[in-house]
Structures are given as structure tokens and as C-alpha cells.
CSV table of C-alpha atoms in Angstrom, one decimal:
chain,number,residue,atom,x,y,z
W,102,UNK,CA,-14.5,-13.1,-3.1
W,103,UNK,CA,-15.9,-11.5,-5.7
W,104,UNK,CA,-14.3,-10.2,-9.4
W,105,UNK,CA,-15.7,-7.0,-10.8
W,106,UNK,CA,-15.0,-5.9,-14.0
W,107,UNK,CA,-14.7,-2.5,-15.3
W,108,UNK,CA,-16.3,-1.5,-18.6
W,109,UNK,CA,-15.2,1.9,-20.3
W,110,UNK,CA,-18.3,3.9,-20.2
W,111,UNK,CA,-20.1,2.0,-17.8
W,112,UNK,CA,-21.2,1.1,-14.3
W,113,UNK,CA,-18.7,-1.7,-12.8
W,114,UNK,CA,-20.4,-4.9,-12.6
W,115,UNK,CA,-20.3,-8.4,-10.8
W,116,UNK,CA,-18.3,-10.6,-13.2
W,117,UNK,CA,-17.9,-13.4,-11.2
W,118,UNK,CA,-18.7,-14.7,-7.6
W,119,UNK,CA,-17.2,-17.2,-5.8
W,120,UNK,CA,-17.9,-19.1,-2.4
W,121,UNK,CA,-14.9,-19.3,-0.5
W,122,UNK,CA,-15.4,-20.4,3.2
W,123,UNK,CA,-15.1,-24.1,2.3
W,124,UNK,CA,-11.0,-22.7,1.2
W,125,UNK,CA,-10.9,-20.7,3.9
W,126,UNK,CA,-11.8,-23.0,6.7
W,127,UNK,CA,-9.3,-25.7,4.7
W,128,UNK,CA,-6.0,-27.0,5.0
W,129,UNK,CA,-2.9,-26.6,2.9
W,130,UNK,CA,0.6,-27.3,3.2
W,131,UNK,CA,4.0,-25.1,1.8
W,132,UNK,CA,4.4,-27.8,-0.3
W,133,UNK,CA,1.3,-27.9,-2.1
W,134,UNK,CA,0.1,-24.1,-2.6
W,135,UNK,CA,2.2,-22.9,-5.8
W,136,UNK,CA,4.4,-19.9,-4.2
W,137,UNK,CA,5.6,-17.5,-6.5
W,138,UNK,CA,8.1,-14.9,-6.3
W,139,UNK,CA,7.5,-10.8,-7.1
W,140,UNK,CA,8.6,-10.4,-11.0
W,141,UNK,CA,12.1,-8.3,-11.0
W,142,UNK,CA,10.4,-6.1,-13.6
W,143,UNK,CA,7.0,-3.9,-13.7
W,144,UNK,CA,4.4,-4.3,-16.1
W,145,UNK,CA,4.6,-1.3,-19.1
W,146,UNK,CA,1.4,-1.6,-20.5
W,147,UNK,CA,0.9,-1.1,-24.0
W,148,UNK,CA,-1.6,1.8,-23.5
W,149,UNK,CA,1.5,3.6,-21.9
W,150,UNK,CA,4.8,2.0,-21.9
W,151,UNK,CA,7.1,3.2,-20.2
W,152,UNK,CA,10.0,5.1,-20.4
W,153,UNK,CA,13.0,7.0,-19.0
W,154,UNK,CA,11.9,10.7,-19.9
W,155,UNK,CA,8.2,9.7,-18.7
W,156,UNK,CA,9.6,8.1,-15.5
W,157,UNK,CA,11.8,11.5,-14.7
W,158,UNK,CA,8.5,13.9,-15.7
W,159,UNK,CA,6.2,11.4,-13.0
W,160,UNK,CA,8.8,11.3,-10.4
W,161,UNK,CA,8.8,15.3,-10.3
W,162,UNK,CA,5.3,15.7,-10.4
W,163,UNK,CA,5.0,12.9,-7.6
W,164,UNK,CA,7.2,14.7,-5.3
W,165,UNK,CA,5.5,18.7,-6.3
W,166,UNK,CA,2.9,20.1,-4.1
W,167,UNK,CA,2.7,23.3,-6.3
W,168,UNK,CA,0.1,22.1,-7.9
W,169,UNK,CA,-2.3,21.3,-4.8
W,170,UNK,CA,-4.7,24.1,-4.0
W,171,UNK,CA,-2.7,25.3,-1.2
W,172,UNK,CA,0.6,24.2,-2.8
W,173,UNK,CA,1.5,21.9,0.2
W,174,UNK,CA,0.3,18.5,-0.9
W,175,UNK,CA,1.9,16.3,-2.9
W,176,UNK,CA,1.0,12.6,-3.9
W,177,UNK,CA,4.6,11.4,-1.7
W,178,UNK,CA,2.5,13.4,1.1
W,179,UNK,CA,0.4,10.3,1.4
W,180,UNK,CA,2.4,7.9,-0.2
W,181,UNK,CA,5.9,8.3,1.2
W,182,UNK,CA,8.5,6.6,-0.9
W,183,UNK,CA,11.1,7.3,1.3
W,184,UNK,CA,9.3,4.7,3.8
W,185,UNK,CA,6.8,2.2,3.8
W,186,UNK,CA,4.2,4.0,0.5
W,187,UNK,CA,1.9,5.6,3.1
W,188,UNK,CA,1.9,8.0,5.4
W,189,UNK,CA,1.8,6.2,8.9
W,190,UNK,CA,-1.6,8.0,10.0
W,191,UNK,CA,-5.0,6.3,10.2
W,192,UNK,CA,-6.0,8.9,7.4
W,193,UNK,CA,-4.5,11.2,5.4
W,194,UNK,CA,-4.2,14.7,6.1
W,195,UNK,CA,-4.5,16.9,2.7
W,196,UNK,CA,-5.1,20.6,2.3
W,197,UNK,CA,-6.1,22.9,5.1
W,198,UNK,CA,-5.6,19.5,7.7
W,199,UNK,CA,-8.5,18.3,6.3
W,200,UNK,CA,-8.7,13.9,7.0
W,201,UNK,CA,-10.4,11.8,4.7
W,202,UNK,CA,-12.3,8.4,5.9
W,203,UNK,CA,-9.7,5.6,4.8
W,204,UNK,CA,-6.1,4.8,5.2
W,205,UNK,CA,-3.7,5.4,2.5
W,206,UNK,CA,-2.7,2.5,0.4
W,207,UNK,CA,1.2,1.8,-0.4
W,208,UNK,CA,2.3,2.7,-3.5
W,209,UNK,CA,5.1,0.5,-3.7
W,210,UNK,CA,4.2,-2.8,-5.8
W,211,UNK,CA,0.5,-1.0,-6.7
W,212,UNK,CA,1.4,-1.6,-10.6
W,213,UNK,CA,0.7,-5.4,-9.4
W,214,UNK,CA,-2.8,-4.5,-8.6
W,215,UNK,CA,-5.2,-4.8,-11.4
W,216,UNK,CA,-7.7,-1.8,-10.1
W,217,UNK,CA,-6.5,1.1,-7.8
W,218,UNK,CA,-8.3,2.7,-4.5
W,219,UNK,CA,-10.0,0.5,-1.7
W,220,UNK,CA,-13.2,-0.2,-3.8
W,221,UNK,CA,-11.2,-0.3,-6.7
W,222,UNK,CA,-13.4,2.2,-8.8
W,223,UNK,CA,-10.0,3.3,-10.6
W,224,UNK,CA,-9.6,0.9,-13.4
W,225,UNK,CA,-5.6,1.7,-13.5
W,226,UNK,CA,-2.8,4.1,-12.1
W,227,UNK,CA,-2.8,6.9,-14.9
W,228,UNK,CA,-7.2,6.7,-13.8
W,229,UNK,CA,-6.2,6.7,-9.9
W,230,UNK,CA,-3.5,9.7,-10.5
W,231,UNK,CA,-6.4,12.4,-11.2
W,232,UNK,CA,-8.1,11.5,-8.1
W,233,UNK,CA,-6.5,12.6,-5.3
W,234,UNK,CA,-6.1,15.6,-7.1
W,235,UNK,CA,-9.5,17.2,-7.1
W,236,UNK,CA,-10.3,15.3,-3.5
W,237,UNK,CA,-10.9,18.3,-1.4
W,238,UNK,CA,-9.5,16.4,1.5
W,239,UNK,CA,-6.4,15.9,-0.3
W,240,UNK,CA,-4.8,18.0,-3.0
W,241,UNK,CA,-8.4,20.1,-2.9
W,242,UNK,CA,-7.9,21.3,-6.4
W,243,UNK,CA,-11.4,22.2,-8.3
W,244,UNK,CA,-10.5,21.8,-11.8
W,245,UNK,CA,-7.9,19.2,-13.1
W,246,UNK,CA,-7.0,22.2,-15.9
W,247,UNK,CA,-6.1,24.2,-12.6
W,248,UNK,CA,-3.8,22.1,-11.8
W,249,UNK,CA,-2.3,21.6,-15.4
W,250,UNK,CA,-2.3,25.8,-15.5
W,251,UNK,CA,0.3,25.7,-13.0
W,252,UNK,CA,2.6,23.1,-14.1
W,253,UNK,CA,2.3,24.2,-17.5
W,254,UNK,CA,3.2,28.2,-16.3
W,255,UNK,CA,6.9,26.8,-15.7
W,256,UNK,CA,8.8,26.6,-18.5
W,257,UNK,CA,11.1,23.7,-17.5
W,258,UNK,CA,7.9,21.4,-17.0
W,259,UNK,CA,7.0,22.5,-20.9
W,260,UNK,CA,10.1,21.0,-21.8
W,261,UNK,CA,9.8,17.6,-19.7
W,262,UNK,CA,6.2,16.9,-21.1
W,263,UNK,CA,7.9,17.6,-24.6
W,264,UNK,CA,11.0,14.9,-23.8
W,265,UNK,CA,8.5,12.6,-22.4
W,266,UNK,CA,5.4,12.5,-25.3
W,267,UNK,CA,7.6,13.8,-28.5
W,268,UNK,CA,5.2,12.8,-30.8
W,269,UNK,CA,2.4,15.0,-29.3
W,270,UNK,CA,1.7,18.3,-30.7
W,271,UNK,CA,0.5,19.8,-27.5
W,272,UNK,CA,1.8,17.6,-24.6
W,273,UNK,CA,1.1,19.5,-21.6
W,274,UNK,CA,-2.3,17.5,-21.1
W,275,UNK,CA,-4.1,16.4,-18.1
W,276,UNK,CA,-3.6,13.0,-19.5
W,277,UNK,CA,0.1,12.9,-20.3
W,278,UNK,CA,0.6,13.8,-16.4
W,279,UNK,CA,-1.5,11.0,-15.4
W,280,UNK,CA,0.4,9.2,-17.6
W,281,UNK,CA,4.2,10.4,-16.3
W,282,UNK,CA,3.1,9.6,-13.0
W,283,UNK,CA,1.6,6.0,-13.5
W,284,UNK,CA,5.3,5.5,-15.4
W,285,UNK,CA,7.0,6.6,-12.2
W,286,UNK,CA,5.0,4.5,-9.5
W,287,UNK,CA,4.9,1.2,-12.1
W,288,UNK,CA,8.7,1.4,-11.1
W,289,UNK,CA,8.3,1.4,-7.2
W,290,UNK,CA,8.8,-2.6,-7.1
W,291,UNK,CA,10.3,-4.1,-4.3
W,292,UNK,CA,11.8,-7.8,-5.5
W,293,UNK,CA,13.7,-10.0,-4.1
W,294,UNK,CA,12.5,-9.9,-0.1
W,295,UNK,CA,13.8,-13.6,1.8
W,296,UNK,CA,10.7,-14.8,0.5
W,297,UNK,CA,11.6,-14.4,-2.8
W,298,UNK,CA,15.0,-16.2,-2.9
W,299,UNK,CA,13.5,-18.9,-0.4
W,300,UNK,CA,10.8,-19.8,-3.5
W,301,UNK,CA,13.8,-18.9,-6.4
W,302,UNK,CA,16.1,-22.1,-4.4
W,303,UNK,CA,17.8,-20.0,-1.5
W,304,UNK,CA,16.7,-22.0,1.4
W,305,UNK,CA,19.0,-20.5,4.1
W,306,UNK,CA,16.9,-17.1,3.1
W,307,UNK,CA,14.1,-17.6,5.8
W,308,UNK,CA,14.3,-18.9,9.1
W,309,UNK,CA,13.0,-21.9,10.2
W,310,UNK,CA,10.1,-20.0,12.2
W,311,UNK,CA,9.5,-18.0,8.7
W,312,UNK,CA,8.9,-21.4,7.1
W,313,UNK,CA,7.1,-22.8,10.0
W,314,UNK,CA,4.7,-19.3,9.5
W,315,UNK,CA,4.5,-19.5,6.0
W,316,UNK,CA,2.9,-23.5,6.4
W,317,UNK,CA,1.0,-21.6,8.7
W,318,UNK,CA,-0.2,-19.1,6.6
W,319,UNK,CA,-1.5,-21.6,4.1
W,320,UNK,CA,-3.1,-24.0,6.5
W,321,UNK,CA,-5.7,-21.8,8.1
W,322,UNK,CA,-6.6,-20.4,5.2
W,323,UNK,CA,-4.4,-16.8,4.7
W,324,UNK,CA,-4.2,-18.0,1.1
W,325,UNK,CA,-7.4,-18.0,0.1
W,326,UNK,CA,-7.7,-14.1,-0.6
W,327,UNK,CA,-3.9,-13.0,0.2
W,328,UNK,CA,-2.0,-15.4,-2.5
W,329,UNK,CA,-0.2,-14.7,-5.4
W,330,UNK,CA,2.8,-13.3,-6.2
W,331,UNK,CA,2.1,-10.0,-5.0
W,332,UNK,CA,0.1,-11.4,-1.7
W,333,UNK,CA,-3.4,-9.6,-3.4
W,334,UNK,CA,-4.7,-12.8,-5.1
W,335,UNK,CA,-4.9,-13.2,-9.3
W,336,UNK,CA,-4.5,-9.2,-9.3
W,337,UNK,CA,-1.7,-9.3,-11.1
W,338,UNK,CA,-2.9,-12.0,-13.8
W,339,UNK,CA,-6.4,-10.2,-14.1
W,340,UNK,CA,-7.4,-7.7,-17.6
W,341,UNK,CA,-6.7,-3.9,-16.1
W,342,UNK,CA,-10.0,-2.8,-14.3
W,343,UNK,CA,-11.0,-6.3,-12.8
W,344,UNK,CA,-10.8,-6.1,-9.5
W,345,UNK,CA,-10.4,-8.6,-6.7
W,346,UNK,CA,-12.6,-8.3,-3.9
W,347,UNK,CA,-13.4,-9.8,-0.6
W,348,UNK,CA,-16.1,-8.8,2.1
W,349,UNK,CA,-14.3,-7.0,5.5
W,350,UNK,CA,-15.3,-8.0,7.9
W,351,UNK,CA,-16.8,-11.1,6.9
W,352,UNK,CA,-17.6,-12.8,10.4
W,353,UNK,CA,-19.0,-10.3,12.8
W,354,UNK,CA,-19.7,-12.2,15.6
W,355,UNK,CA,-16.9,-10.7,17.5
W,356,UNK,CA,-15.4,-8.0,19.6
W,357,UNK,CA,-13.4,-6.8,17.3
W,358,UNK,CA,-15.9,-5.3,15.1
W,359,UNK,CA,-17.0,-2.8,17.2
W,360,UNK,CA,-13.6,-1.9,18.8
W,361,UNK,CA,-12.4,-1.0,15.7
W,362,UNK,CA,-15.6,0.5,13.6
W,363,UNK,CA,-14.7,-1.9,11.0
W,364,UNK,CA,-18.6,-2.0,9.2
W,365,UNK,CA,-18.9,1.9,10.2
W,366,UNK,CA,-18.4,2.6,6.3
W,367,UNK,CA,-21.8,4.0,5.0
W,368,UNK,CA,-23.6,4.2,1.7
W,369,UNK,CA,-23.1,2.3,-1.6
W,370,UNK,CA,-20.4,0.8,-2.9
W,371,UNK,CA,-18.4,3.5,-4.9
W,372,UNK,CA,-16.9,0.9,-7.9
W,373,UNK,CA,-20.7,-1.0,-8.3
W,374,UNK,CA,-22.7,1.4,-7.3
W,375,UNK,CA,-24.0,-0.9,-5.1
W,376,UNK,CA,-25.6,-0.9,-1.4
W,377,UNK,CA,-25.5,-4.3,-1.5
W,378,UNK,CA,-21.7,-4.1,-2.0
W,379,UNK,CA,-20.5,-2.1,1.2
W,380,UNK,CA,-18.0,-3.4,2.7
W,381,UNK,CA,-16.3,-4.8,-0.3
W,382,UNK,CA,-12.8,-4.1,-0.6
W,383,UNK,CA,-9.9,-4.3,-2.9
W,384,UNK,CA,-7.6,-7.2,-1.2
W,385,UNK,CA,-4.7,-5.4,-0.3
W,386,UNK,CA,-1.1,-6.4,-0.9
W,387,UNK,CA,0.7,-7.7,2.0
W,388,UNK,CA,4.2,-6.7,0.7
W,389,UNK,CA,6.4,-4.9,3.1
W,390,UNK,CA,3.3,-5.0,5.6
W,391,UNK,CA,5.5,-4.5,8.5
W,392,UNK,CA,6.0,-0.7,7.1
W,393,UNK,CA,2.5,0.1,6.5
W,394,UNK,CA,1.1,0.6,9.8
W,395,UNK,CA,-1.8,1.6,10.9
W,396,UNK,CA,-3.8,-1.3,9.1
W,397,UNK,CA,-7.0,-2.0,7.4
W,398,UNK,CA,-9.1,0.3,5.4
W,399,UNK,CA,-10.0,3.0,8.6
W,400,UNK,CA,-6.3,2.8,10.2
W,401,UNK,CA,-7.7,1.6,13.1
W,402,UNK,CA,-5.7,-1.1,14.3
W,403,UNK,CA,-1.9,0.2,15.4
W,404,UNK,CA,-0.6,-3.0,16.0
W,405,UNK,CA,0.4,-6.0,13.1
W,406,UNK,CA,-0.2,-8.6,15.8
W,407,UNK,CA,-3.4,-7.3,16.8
W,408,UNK,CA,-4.5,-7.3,12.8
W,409,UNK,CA,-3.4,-11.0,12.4
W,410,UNK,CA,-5.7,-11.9,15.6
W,411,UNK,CA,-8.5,-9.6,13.9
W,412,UNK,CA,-8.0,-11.5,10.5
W,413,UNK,CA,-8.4,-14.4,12.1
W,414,UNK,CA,-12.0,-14.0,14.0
W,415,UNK,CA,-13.2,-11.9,11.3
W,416,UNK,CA,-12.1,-13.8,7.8
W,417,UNK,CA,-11.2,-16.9,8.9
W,418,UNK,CA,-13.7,-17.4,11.9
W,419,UNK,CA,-10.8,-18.8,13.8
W,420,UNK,CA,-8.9,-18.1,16.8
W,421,UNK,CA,-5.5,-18.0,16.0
W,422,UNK,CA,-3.2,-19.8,18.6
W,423,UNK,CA,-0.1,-17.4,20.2
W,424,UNK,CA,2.3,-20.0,18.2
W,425,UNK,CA,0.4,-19.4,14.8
W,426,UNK,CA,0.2,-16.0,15.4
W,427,UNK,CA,4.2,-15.8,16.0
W,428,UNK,CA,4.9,-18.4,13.0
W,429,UNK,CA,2.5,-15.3,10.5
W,430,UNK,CA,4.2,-12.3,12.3
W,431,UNK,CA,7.5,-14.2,11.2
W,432,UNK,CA,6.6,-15.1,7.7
W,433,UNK,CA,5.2,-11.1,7.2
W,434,UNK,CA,8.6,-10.1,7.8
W,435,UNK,CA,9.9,-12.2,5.2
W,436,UNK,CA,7.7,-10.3,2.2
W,437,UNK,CA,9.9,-6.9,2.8
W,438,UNK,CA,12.1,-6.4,-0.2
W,439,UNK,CA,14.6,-4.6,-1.8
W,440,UNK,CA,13.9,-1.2,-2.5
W,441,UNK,CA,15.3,1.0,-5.1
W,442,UNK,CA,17.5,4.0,-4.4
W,443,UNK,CA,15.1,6.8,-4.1
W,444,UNK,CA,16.1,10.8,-4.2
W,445,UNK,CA,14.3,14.0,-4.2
W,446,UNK,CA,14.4,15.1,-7.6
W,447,UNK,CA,15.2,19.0,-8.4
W,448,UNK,CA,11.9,20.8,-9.3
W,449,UNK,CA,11.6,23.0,-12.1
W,450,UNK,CA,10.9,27.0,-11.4
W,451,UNK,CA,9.7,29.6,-12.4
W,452,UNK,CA,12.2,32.7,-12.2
W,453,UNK,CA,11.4,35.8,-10.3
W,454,UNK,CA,7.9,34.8,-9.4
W,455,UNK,CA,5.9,31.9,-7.2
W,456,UNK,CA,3.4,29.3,-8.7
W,457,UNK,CA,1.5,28.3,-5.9
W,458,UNK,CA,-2.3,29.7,-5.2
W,459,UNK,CA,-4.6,29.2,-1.9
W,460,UNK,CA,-7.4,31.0,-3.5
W,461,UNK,CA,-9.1,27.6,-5.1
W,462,UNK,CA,-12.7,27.2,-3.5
W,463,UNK,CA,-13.2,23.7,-1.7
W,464,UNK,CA,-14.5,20.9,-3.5
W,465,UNK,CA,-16.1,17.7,-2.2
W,466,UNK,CA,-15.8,14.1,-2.4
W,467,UNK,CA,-12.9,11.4,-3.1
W,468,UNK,CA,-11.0,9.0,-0.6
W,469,UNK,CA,-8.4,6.2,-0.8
């Protein structure tokens, strides 16, 4: 794996590098790897803490595609919180059916991760908000004042931003609605899953084959990139903008490689700025993994079993037998949690008259 850093005003940079296929190819037991359970609360960083009248101003700008060039894509488009934090489909479909290259990411437990997009080159979630808007295969927009121009021609928006930053003189900033909407997502935690109260003391809240896959996981050597509380690694103990990365696919000597395209991503690395960084990716969360399908960065792969089996030649240079493969399947299913009661929120309007514009020329660039 390797830890890159992000530096305000710079390039992101190798921090530190690591050889890992001595831990991968290693042993472990359920005993000896320290488990830990999903904190019950998000982080509120002290950059933007959070609060309820932020939290209601990100949820309604979440759900609104108003502000999207064609006014039909919003960020719950691609990151359904009604379901599993994506959208189901190998790659998104933004404005005019346009596709993008790489699968969407969950939203749910992202304020866990310490850098945001596949090659991590957001350094945070207000920084990964303003993406997806200008990407012109998702929200297409040209100009993030564009966007703002619309939100801020209703009048009951005005009034949100002015509830939610009441110490600003002129609220209604780009910023301020990347920083409503990181509020709103930092709240989409999902605690408490079996696994959870099985390391909290419950032992009755995973089944024997759960524990036997959790041993499992450990042993060959699933640990090694997918630990932690959140199942990314240290992300959630790592300074905002370092990054935890790890090589995909790392073993190529395989079938599965080709199958799949899975090195069929071109040019440099988007965080370093690297060509000799392709193929590095953000290690994912494998929180409520068993919603998230299709997997892995190009969606690809329909099937969780069939991405355990590809985990398996391709990071851990092992084949996996049916019985480990069963015991992992199990044990995934253990990491869904509790989800919070979710509902549409009321948008504000503007009487008599329609917001929404298709006349925004397309842009280029941007993916998950």
C-alpha cells in the first residue's frame, strides 16, 4: 500500500510506502487482529462542524437536480440513499445518458474515509461535492457560479444558507454548499451491523459460519488492506487528504484480468500526477458490500462471490477454497448496519416560474 498525502496548493505526493505481501501472504487469527466496531457518531471537523440547519440545507441540495445542466441529476442520482449509496450500474449515467469510466462509490460511511473519489485526488467531502458538479458526464454544469445562480434565484434556498452560516454576510457561496452537503453525507453512518455488537460483547450476533468467515478473513490475508473500523484500513485515523492506497490488480497472472478489463484504466494517476501510479486506488470500504453491486472500480464484476474469487488471485495470489469463500461471503453479510430513517425532503420553489436550464454547453472531464 501506499499513503499519499495532500498538500494545499500542491501536487499530491508519495508520503509513505510500504511492502505488504509478506502480510498478505500471512496468517492471523480473530483473536489476535484488534477488531473494532464503526463509531456511533460521524466526525464534525473543525473546518466545518456540523449542524442541524447545515445538515437540512445539504440534504435538500443532495436530493435537487435543478441545479444540473439539464435539471435531472442530482448527487442521490448516483448515490442513492434510499439503497445501498450507489446507483447499481457499472457507471453512472449523468446528463444527456452520458456514462463515465468508473463505478460510483457509496456514500454511506464515506465521512470515515480520509480522501474521496477512487484516486483519492479530493482531499475531503466539501472538496469532492464540487466535482460531480462540473463533470460533464454527470451534473454537466460549466461553471460552479451556474449552479449557485440557480439555487440562489429561489428565495427559500436564500433563507436556508442564511439559517445554516448566520455569521456570513453573503452566505449563498459555492463554498457554503459544499459545505451543507458534506454536513449532510458526514451523517449517513450505518453503526451497529452483527459485527459491531459481536466485537462490543454480543456473541450470539453472528453466526458461527460468520465467525468461522471472519477467522477467515484475517488468515489469508483480507486484513492487510481491508481493516479497520470502517473495512478501508487507517483511513479513518489518517490527517484529511492522506490517502490509503493499494495497487488493483496487483497479481496479473490470471484470467481474471482480462475478463474483467481490470488494468484497462489509461494515463496518469489523477491524485499524483503520476504514470507510474495507475492503477492505484483508494481502498474502498467494505461496509454494507452486499448492497453495492456491481463491484470494483469499472463495475465489472455482477457477482460478490465472483469478486471474493477475483480478490483472491489478484491481491492475495491465492486460490480461495469454496469453504473460505462461503465463510467471507458470510462474514460480508455481517458488516450491513443500521441505517437511519431517510425521507425526501420538500424542495424549495420558485413561484410562477421554473429554474431549470438545458442550454449549458458540455464540459469535459471528472469521474468517480
Amino acid at each position: 500500500m501506499i499513503v499519499f498525502q495532500s498538500v494545499a496548493g500542491t501536487r499530491r505526493k508519495p508520503l509513505v510506502a510500504a511492502v505488504v505481501l509478506a502480510a498478505l501472504l500471512g496468517t492471523g487469527s480473530v483473536a489476535a487482529y484488534d477488531w473494532k466496531p464503526l463509531p456511533g457518531e460521524p466526525p464534525s471537523p473543525a473546518h466545518n462542524p456540523t449542524t442541524p440547519a447545515k445538515v437540512e440545507l445539504g440534504r435538500k441540495l443532495f436530493f435537487d437536480p435543478r441545479y444540473s445542466a439539464t435539471g435531472t441529476v442530482s448527487c442521490n442520482t448516483c448515490h442513492n440513499v434510499m439503497e445501498g449509496g450507489d446507483d447499481g450500474r457499472p457507471t453512472s449515467m449523468g446528463v444527456h445518458g452520458k456514462t463515465g469510466p468508473r463505478n460510483s462509490p457509496t456514500v454511506w460511511n464515506s465521512a470515515f474515509a480520509s480522501v474521496q473519489f477512487w484516486d483519492g485526488r479530493a482531499k475531503n467531502l466539501e472538496e469532492q461535492a464540487k466535482g460531480p458538479v462540473l463533470a460533464d458526464v454527470e451534473m454537466g454544469v460549466k461553471e460552479l457560479d451556474i449552479a449557485l445562480g440557480i439555487v440562489a434565484s429561489i428565495p427559500g434556498y436564500r433563507e436556508l444558507f442564511k439559517q445554516a452560516f448566520p455569521e456570513d454576510e453573503n452566505p449563498v457561496t459555492v463554498d457554503n454548499a459544499a459545505r451543507a452537503v458534506a454536513a449532510f453525507e458526514r451523517t449517513l453512518i450505518t453503526p451497529n451491523s452483527p459485527y459491531d455488537r459481536h466485537v462490543k460483547g454480543e456473541e450470539d450476533a453472528m453466526s458461527e459460519q460468520q465467525i468461522r468467515g471472519m477467522r477467515t478473513f484475517n488468515e489469508v490475508g483480507c486484513t492487510s488492506c481491508h481493516g479497520g473500523p470502517a473495512f478501508n484500513g487507517p483511513q479513518p485515523e489518517l490527517p484529511e487528504g492522506s490517502g490509503f492506497y493499494q495497487k488493483f490488480p496487483l497479481f496479473t497472472d490470471n484470467d481474471y484480468v482480462e475478463k474483467y478489463q481490470l488494468a484497462d484504466d489509461t494515463g496518469r494517476h489523477q491524485a499524483t500526477g503520476r504514470d507510474a501510479d495507475k492503477h492505484m486506488y483508494k481502498v474502498p470500504t467494505l461496509r454494507n458490500i452486499t448492497l453495492t453491486a456491481p463491484y470494483f472500480h469499472n463495475g465489472t464484476v455482477n457477482s460478490l462471490r465472483e469478486a471474493v474469487v477475483i480478490m483472491g488471485e489478484t491481491q492475495l495470489n491465492k486460490q480461495l477454497s469454496e469453504q473460505q469463500i462461503d465463510g467471507i461471503l458470510a462474514f460480508l453479510e455481517a458488516l450491513t448496519g443500521e441505517f437511519p430513517a431517510m425521507e425526501l425532503p420538500r424542495l424549495p420553489s420558485r413561484s410562477g416560474e421554473s429554474v431549470i436550464r438545458d442550454n449549458v454547453p458540455p464540459v469535459t472531464g471528472g469521474a468517480h
